Short mmCIF file of C-alpha atoms in Angstrom, two decimals:
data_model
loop_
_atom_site.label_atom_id
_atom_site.label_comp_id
_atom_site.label_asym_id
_atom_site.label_seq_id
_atom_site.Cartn_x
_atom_site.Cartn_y
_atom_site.Cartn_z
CA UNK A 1 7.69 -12.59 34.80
CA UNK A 2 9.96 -10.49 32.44
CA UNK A 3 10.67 -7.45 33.30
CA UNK A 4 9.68 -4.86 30.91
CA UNK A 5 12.18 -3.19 29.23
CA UNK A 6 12.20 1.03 28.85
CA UNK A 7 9.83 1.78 25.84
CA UNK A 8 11.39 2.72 22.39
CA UNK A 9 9.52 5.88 21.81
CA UNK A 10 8.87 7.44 18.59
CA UNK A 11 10.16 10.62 17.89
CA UNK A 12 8.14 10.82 14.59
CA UNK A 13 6.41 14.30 15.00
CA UNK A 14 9.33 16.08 14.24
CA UNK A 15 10.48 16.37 11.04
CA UNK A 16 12.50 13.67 9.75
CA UNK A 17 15.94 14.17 8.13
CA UNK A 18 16.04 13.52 4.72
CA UNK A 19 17.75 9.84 4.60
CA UNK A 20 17.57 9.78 1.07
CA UNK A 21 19.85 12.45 0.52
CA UNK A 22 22.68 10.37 2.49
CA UNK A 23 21.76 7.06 0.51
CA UNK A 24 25.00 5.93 -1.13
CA UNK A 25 25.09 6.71 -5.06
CA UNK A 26 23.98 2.80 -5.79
CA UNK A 27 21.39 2.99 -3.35
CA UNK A 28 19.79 5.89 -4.94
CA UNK A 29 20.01 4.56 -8.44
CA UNK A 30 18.10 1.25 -6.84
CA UNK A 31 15.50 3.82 -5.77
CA UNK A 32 14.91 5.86 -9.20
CA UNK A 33 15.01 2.86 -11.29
CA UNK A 34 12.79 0.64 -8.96
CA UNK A 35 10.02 3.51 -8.51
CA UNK A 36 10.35 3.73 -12.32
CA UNK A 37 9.82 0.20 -12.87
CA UNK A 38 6.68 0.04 -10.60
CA UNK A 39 5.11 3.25 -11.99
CA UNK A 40 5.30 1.51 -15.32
CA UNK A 41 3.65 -1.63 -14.31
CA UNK A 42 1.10 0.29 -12.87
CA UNK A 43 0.61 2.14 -16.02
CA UNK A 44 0.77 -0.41 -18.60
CA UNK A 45 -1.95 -2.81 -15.93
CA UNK A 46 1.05 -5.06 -15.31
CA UNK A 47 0.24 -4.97 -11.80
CA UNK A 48 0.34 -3.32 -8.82
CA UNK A 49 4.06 -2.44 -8.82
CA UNK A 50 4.49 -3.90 -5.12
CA UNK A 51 7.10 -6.65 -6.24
CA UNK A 52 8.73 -5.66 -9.49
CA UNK A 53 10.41 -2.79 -8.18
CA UNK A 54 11.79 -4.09 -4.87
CA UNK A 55 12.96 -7.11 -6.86
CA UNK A 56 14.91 -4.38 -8.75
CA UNK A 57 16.09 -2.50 -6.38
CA UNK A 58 17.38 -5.82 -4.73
CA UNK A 59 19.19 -6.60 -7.89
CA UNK A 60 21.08 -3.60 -8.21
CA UNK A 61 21.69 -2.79 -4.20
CA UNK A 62 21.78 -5.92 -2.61
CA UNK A 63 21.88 -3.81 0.85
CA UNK A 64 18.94 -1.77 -0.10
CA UNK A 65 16.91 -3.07 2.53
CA UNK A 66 19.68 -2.34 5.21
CA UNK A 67 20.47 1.06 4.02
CA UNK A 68 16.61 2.23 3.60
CA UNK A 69 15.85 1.71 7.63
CA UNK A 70 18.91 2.53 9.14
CA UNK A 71 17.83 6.11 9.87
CA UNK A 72 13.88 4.60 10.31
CA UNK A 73 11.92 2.90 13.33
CA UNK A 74 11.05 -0.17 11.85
CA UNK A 75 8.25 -3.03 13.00
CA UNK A 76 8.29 -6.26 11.50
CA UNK A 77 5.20 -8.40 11.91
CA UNK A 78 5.13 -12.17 11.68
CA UNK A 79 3.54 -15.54 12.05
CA UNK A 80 1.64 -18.06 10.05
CA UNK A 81 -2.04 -15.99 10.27
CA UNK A 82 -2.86 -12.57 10.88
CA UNK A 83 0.20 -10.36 9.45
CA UNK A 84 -1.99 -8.34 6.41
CA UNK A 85 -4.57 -7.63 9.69
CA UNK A 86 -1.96 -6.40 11.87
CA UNK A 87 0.60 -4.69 10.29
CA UNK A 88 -2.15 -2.32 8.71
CA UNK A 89 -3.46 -1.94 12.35
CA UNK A 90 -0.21 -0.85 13.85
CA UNK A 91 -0.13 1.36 10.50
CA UNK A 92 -3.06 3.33 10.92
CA UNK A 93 -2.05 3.31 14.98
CA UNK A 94 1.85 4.94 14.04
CA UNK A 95 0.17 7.66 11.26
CA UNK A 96 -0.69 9.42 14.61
CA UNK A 97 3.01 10.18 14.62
CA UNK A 98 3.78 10.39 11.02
CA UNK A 99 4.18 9.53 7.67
CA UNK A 100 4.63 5.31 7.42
CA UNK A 101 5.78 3.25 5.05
CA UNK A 102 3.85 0.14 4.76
CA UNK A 103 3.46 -3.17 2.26
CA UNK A 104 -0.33 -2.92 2.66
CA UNK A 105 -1.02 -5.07 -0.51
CA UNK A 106 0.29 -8.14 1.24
CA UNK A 107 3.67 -8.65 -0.61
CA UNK A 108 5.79 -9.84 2.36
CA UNK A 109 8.73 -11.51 0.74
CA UNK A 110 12.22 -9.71 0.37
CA UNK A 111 10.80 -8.15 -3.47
CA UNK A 112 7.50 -6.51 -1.65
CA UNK A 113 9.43 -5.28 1.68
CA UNK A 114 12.03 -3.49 -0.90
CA UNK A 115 9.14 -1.96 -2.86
CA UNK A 116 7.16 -0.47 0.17
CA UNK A 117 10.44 1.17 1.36
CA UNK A 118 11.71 2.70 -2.09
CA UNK A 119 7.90 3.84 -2.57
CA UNK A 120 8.18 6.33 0.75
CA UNK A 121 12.03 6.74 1.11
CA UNK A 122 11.11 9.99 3.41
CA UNK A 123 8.66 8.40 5.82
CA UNK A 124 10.25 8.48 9.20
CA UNK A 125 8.33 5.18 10.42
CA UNK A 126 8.40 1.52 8.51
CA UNK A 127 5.50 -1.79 9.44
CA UNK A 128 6.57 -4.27 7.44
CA UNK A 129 4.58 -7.59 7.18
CA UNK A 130 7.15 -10.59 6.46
CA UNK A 131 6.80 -13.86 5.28
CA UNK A 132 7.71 -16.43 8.08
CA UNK A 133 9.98 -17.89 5.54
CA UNK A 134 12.00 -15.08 4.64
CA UNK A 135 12.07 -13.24 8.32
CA UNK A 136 15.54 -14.02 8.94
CA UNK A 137 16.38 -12.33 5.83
CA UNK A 138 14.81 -9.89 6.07
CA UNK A 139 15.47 -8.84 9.91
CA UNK A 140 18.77 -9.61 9.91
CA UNK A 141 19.43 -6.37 7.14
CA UNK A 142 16.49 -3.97 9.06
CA UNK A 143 17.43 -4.88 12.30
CA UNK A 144 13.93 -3.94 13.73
CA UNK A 145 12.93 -1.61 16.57
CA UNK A 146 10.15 -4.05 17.14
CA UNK A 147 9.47 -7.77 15.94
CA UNK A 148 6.05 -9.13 16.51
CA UNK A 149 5.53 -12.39 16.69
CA UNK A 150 1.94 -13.49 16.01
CA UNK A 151 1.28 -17.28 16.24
CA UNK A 152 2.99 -20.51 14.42
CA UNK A 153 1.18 -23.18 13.28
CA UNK A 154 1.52 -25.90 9.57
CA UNK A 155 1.10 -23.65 6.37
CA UNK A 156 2.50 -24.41 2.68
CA UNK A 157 4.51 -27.76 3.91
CA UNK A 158 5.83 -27.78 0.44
CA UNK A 159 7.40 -23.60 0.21
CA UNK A 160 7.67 -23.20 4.25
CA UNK A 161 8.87 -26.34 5.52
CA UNK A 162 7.55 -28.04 8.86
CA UNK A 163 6.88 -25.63 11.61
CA UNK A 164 9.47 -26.87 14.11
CA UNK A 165 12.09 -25.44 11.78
CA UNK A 166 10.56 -21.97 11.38
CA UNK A 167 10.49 -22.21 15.03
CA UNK A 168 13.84 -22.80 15.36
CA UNK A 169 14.79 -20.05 12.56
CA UNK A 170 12.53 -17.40 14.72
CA UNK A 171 14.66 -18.26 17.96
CA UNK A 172 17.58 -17.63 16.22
CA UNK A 173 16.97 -14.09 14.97
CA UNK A 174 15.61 -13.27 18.09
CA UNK A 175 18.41 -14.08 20.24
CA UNK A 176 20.60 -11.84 17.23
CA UNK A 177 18.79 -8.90 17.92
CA UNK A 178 19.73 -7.77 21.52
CA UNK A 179 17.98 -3.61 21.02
CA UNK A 180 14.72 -5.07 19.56
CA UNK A 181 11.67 -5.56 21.22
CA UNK A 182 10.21 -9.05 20.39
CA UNK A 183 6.47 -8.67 21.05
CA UNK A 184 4.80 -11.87 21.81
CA UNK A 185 1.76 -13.97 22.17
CA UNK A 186 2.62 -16.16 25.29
CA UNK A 187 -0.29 -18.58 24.46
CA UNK A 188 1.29 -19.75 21.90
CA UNK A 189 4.12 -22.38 22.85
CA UNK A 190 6.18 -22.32 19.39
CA UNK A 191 6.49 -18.65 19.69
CA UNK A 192 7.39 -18.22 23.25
CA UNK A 193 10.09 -20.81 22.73
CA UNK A 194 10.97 -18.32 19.37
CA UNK A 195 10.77 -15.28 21.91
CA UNK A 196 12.08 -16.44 25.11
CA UNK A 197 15.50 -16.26 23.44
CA UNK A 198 15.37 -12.17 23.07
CA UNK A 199 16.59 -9.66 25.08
CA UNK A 200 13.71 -7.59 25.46
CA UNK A 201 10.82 -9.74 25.24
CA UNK A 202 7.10 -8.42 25.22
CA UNK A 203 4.34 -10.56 26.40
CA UNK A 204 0.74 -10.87 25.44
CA UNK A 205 -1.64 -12.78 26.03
CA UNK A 206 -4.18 -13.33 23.13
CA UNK A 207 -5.88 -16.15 23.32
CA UNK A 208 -4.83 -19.36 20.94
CA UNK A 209 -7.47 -22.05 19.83
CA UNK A 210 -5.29 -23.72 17.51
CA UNK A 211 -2.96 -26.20 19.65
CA UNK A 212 -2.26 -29.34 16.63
CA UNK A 213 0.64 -28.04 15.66
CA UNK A 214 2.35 -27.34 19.39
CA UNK A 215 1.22 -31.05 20.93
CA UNK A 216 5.24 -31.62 21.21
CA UNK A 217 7.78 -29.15 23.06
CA UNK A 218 9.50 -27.52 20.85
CA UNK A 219 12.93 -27.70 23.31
CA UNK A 220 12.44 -31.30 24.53
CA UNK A 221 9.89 -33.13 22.45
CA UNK A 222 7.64 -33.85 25.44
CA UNK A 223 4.38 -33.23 25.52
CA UNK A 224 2.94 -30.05 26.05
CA UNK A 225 -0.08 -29.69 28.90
CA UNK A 226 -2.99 -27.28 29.46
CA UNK A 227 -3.67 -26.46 32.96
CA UNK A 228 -6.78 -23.77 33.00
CA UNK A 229 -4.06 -21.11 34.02
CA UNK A 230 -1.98 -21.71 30.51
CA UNK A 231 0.31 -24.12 29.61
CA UNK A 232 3.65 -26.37 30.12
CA UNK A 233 5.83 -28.84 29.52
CA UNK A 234 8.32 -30.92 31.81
CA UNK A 235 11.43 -29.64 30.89
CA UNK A 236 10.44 -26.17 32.64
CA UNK A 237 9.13 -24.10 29.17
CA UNK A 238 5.82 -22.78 30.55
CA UNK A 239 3.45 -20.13 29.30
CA UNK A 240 5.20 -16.56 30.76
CA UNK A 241 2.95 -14.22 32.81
CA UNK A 242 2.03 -11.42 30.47
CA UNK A 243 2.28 -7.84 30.34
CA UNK A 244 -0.47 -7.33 28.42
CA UNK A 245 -3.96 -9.92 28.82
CA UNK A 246 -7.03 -10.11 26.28
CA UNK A 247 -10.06 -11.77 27.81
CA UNK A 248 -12.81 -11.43 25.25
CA UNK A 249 -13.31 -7.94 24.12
CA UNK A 250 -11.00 -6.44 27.34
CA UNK A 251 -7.59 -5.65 26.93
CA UNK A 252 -5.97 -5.06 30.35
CA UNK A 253 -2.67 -3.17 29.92
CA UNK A 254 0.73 -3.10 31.27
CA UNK A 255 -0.26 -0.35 33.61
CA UNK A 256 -2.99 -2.76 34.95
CA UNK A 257 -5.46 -0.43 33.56
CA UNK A 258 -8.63 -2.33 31.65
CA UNK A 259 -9.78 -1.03 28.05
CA UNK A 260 -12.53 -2.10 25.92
CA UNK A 261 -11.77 -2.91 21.98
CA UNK A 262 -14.50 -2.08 20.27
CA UNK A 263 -13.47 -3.35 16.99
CA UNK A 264 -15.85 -3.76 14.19
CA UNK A 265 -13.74 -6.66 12.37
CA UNK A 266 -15.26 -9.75 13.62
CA UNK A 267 -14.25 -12.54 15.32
CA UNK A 268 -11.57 -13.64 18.25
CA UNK A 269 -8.80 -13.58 16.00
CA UNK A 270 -9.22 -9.86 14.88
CA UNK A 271 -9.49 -9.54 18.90
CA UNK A 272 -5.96 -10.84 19.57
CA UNK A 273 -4.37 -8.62 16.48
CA UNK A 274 -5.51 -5.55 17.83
CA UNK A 275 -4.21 -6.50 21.27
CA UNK A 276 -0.81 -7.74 19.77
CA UNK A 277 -1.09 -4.06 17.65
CA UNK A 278 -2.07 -2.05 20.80
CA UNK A 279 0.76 -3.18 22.98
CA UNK A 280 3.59 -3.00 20.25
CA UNK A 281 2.13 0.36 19.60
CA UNK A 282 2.53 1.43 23.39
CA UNK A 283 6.10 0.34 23.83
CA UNK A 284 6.68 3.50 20.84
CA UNK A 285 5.36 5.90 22.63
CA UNK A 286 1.06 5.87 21.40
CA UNK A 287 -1.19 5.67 24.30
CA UNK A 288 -3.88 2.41 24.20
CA UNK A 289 -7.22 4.49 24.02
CA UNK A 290 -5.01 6.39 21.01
CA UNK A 291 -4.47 3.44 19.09
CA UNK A 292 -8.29 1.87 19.61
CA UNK A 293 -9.50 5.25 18.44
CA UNK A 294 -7.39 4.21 15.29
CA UNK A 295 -8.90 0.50 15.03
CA UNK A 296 -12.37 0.84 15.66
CA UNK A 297 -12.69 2.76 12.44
CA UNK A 298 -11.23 -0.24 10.30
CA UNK A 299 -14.38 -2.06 8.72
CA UNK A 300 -12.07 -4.49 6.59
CA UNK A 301 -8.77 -5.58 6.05
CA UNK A 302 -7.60 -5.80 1.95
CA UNK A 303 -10.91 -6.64 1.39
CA UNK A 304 -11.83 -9.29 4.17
CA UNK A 305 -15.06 -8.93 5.56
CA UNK A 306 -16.79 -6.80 2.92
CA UNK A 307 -19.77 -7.45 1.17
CA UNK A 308 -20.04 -6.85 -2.50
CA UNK A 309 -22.87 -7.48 -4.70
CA UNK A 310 -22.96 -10.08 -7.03
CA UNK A 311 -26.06 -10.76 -9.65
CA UNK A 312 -28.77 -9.90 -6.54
CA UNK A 313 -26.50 -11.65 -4.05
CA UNK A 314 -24.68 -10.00 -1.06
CA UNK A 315 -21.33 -11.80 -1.04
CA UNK A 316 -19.22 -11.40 2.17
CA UNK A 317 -15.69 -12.12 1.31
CA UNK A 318 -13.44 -14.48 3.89
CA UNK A 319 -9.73 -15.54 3.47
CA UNK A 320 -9.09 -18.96 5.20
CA UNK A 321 -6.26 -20.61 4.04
CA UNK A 322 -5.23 -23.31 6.87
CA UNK A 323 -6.96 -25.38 9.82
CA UNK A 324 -5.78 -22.63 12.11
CA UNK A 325 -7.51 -20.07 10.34
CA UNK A 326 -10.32 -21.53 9.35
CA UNK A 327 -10.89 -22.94 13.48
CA UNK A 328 -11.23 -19.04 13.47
CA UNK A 329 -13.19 -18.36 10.53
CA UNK A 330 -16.14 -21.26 11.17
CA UNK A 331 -17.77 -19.38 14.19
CA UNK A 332 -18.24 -16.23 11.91
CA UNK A 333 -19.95 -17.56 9.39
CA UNK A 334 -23.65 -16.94 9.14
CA UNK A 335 -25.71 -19.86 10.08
CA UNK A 336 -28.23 -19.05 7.91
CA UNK A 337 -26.44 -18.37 4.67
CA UNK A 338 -24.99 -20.80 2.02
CA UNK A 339 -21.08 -21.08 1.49
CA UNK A 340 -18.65 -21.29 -1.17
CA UNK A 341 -15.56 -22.74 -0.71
CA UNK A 342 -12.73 -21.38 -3.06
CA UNK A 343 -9.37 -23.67 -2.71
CA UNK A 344 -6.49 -22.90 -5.44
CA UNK A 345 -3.03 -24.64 -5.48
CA UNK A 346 -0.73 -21.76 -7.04
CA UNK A 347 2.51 -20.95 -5.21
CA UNK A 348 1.34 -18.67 -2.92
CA UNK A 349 -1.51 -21.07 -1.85
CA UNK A 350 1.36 -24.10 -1.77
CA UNK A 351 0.67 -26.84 -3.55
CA UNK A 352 -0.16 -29.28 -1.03
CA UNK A 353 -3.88 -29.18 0.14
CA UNK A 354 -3.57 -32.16 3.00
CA UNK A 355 -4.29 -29.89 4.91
CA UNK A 356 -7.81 -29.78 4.42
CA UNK A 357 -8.53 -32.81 6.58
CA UNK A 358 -7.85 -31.22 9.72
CA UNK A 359 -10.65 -28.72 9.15
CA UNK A 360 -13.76 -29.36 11.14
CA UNK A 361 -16.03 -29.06 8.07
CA UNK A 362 -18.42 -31.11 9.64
CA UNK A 363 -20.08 -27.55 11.72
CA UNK A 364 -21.36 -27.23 7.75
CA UNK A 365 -23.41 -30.01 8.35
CA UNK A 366 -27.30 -28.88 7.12
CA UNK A 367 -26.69 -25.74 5.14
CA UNK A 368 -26.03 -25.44 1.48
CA UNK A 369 -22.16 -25.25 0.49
CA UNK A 370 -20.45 -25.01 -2.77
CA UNK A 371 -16.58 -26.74 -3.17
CA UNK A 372 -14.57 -24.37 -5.80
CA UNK A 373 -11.53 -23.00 -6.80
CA UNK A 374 -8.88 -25.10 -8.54
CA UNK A 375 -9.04 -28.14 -5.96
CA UNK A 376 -12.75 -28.14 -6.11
CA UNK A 377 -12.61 -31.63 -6.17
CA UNK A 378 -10.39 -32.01 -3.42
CA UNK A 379 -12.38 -29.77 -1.02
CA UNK A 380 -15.70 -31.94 -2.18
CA UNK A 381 -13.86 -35.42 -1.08
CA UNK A 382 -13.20 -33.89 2.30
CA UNK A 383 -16.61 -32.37 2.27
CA UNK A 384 -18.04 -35.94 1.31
CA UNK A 385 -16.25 -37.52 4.24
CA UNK A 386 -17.72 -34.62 6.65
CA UNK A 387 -21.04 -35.92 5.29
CA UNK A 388 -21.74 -32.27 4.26
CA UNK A 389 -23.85 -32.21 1.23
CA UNK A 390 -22.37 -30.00 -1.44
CA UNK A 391 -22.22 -29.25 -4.95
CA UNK A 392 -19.47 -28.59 -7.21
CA UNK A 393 -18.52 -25.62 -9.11
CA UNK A 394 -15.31 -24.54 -10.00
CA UNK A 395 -15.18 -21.12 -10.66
CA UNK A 396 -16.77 -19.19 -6.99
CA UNK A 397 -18.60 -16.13 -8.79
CA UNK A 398 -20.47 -18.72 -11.34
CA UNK A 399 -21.20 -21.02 -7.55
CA UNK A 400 -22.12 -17.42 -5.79
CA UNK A 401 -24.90 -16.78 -9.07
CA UNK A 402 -26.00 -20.80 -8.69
CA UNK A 403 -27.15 -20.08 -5.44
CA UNK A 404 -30.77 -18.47 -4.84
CA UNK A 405 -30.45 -14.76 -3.98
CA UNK A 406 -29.66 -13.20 -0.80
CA UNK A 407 -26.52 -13.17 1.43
CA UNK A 408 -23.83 -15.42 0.47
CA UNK A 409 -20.45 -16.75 2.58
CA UNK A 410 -17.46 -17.04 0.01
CA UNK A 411 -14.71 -18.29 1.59
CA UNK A 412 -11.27 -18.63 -0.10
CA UNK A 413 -7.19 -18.81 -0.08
CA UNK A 414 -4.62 -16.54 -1.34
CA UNK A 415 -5.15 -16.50 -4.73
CA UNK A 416 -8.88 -17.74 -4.95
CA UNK A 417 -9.51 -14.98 -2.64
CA UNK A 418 -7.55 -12.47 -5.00
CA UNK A 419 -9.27 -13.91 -8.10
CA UNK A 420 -12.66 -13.44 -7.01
CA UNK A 421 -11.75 -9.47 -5.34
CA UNK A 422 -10.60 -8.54 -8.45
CA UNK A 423 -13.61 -9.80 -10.84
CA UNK A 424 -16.03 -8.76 -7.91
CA UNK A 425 -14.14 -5.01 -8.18
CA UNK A 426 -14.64 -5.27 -12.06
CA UNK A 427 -18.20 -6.33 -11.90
#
């Protein structure tokens, strides 16, 4: 077992200098100019402002991200599912100790970590979600006090690339960054290999369901076994004992001490975020019951998990958006309530939906679903070879109003999801 290292703790509650006032003359100009440029987007119903002004301040201080968390304790969360869910957990955990600066609207490429730092230069404390893509980029300027490291698994073959190489990429940064804590989940093999290369490793175990994409060691190419006590492979990578365990809704701590969750987001995954969240939060200084007092009042995540009416029907929104996540999604869908399925191929979906036929879409079997979205017809072909009767509608609000009234399960990617938030906001 590794031995824990000393806990980074926060000290947030007193007042923070003010960095901005020792920001470099360029860096400051980044700052004006990009708050500028995303106050006027906002304005003029561009958009949000979470991109266009990091992508600014980028282009004028290429070293803006370095020089806006030097002074700052900084949390980087990672991994192919999960990130919006956790980062805004550890979030509303850290505002115990102050002010945080946080991409909450999802934009976790270089442009939208930028933007959430120039929007609260002041704020003492930083939890940045980061794509998996762009983590070495981004960690290697922030130089985090923690990393988390969530799970690996296939995602967006053609932007991402195949997950062996991430893995490899995540090792890499993590053996650069002696003074950061790499939190963990041990039950995933890809990123224990990724983790077992830090200095200060934290383990957790979280639970994993999805295995498809870790059959193979990621060290020796051999293949990877399941023994009921974890898992291992010849060449000596095994599962590490953890420091922190989740066994359904019990999270037994470091200490040894057991604490119920409590969550009101659903499902196992939600279950292992909040433990990941819980234990990173711990290691700066917030006690568990502390931080659970902070998640059980979260009743959705960017809009996951809330119903919304929609012409007489009760739609429950659901982001699923590869086999892993939709393993976790299935069980939480109400038996007794039709589905739309909402697939679009932009570039933050990825254009390449083969990965459709390695979700189990035959548990739909016998209820009434809907295929959507802009690969409506690809999502019916796998749905036809599921033998799941379906129908076919490609926009998901007109499907939601085809179906007869009551509660309805719309389930959808990136930008299907976004699409159908934003008209079910408007309507």
């Amino acid at each position: 077992m590794a031995s824990p290292c000393p806990p980074a703790v926060l000290e947030a509650r007193a007042p923070a200098p003010p960095a901005q006032r020792r920001l470099p003359p360029r860096t400051r100009l980044a700052v004006a100019v990009a708050r500028c440029a995303a106050a006027v987007s906002r304005r003029l119903r561009l958009g949000a402002g979470g991109v266009i002004g990091g992508r600014i301040a980028l282009r004028l201080d290429p070293e803006v991200l370095h020089r806006l968390t030097r002074e700052r304790t900084v949390v980087l969360v990672t991994g192919t599912n999960g990130k919006t869910t956790t980062a805004l957990m550890l979030s509303r955990i850290l505002q115990t100790l102050g002010e945080v600066a946080g991409n909450d609207d999802g934009a976790n490429m270089p442009g939208g970590v930028a933007a959430a730092l120039v929007a609260k230069p002041e704020a003492p404390v930083a939890v940045l979600e980061v794509d998996e893509a762009y983590l070495p980029v981004v960690a290697a300027q922030v130089r985090p006090t923690c990393l988390v490291l969530l799970n690996l698994s296939r995602d967006q073959l053609d932007r991402v690339g195949e997950v062996r190489t991430i893995e490899r990429e995540f090792r890499a940064i993590a053996a650069a960054l002696p003074d950061t804590t790499v939190v963990a989940n041990c039950d995933d093999p890809l990123v224990t290999s990724a983790a077992l290369a830090s200095a200060r490793p934290l383990w957790v175990s979280a639970g994993q369901r999805w295995h498809a994409d870790a059959l193979a060691c990621a060290r020796c190419g051999q293949a990877v076994l399941h023994p009921p006590d974890g898992w291992c492979c010849g060449c000596g990578l095994s599962r590490p004992d953890p420091q922190w365990t989740l066994q359904d809704d019990t999270l037994e701590t470091a200490s040894g001490a057991a604490v119920t969750l409590g969550l009101r987001l659903p499902g196992r995954a939600n279950a292992a975020n909040a433990a990941i969240a819980v234990a990173t939060a711990e290691r700066l200084g917030v006690a568990p019951q502390v931080a659970l007092a902070q998640l059980r009042a979260i009743g959705d995540v960017a809009g996951r998990y809330r119903r919304a009416d929609h012409d007489g029907r009760a739609v429950r929104m659901l982001l699923a958006k590869n086999p892993a996540g939709w393993r976790e999604t299935l069980p939480l869908l109400d038996p007794c309530s039709p589905v739309v399925i909402a697939v679009n191929s932009g570039e933050a979906d990825g254009r390449d939906t083969s990965w459709l036929w390695d979700v189990p879409f035959e548990q739909l079997r016998g209820r009434p679903v809907v295929a959507a979205g802009e690969r409506a017809t690809d999502v019916a072909v796998r749905l036809t070879y599921a033998e799941v009767r379906h129908a076919l509608c490609r926009r998901p609000l007109a499907a939601v109003a085809a179906l007869p009234p009551g509660p309805v399960e719309l389930v959808a990617n990136y930008t299907a999801f976004r699409d159908a938030q934003q008209q079910l906001g408007d309507g």
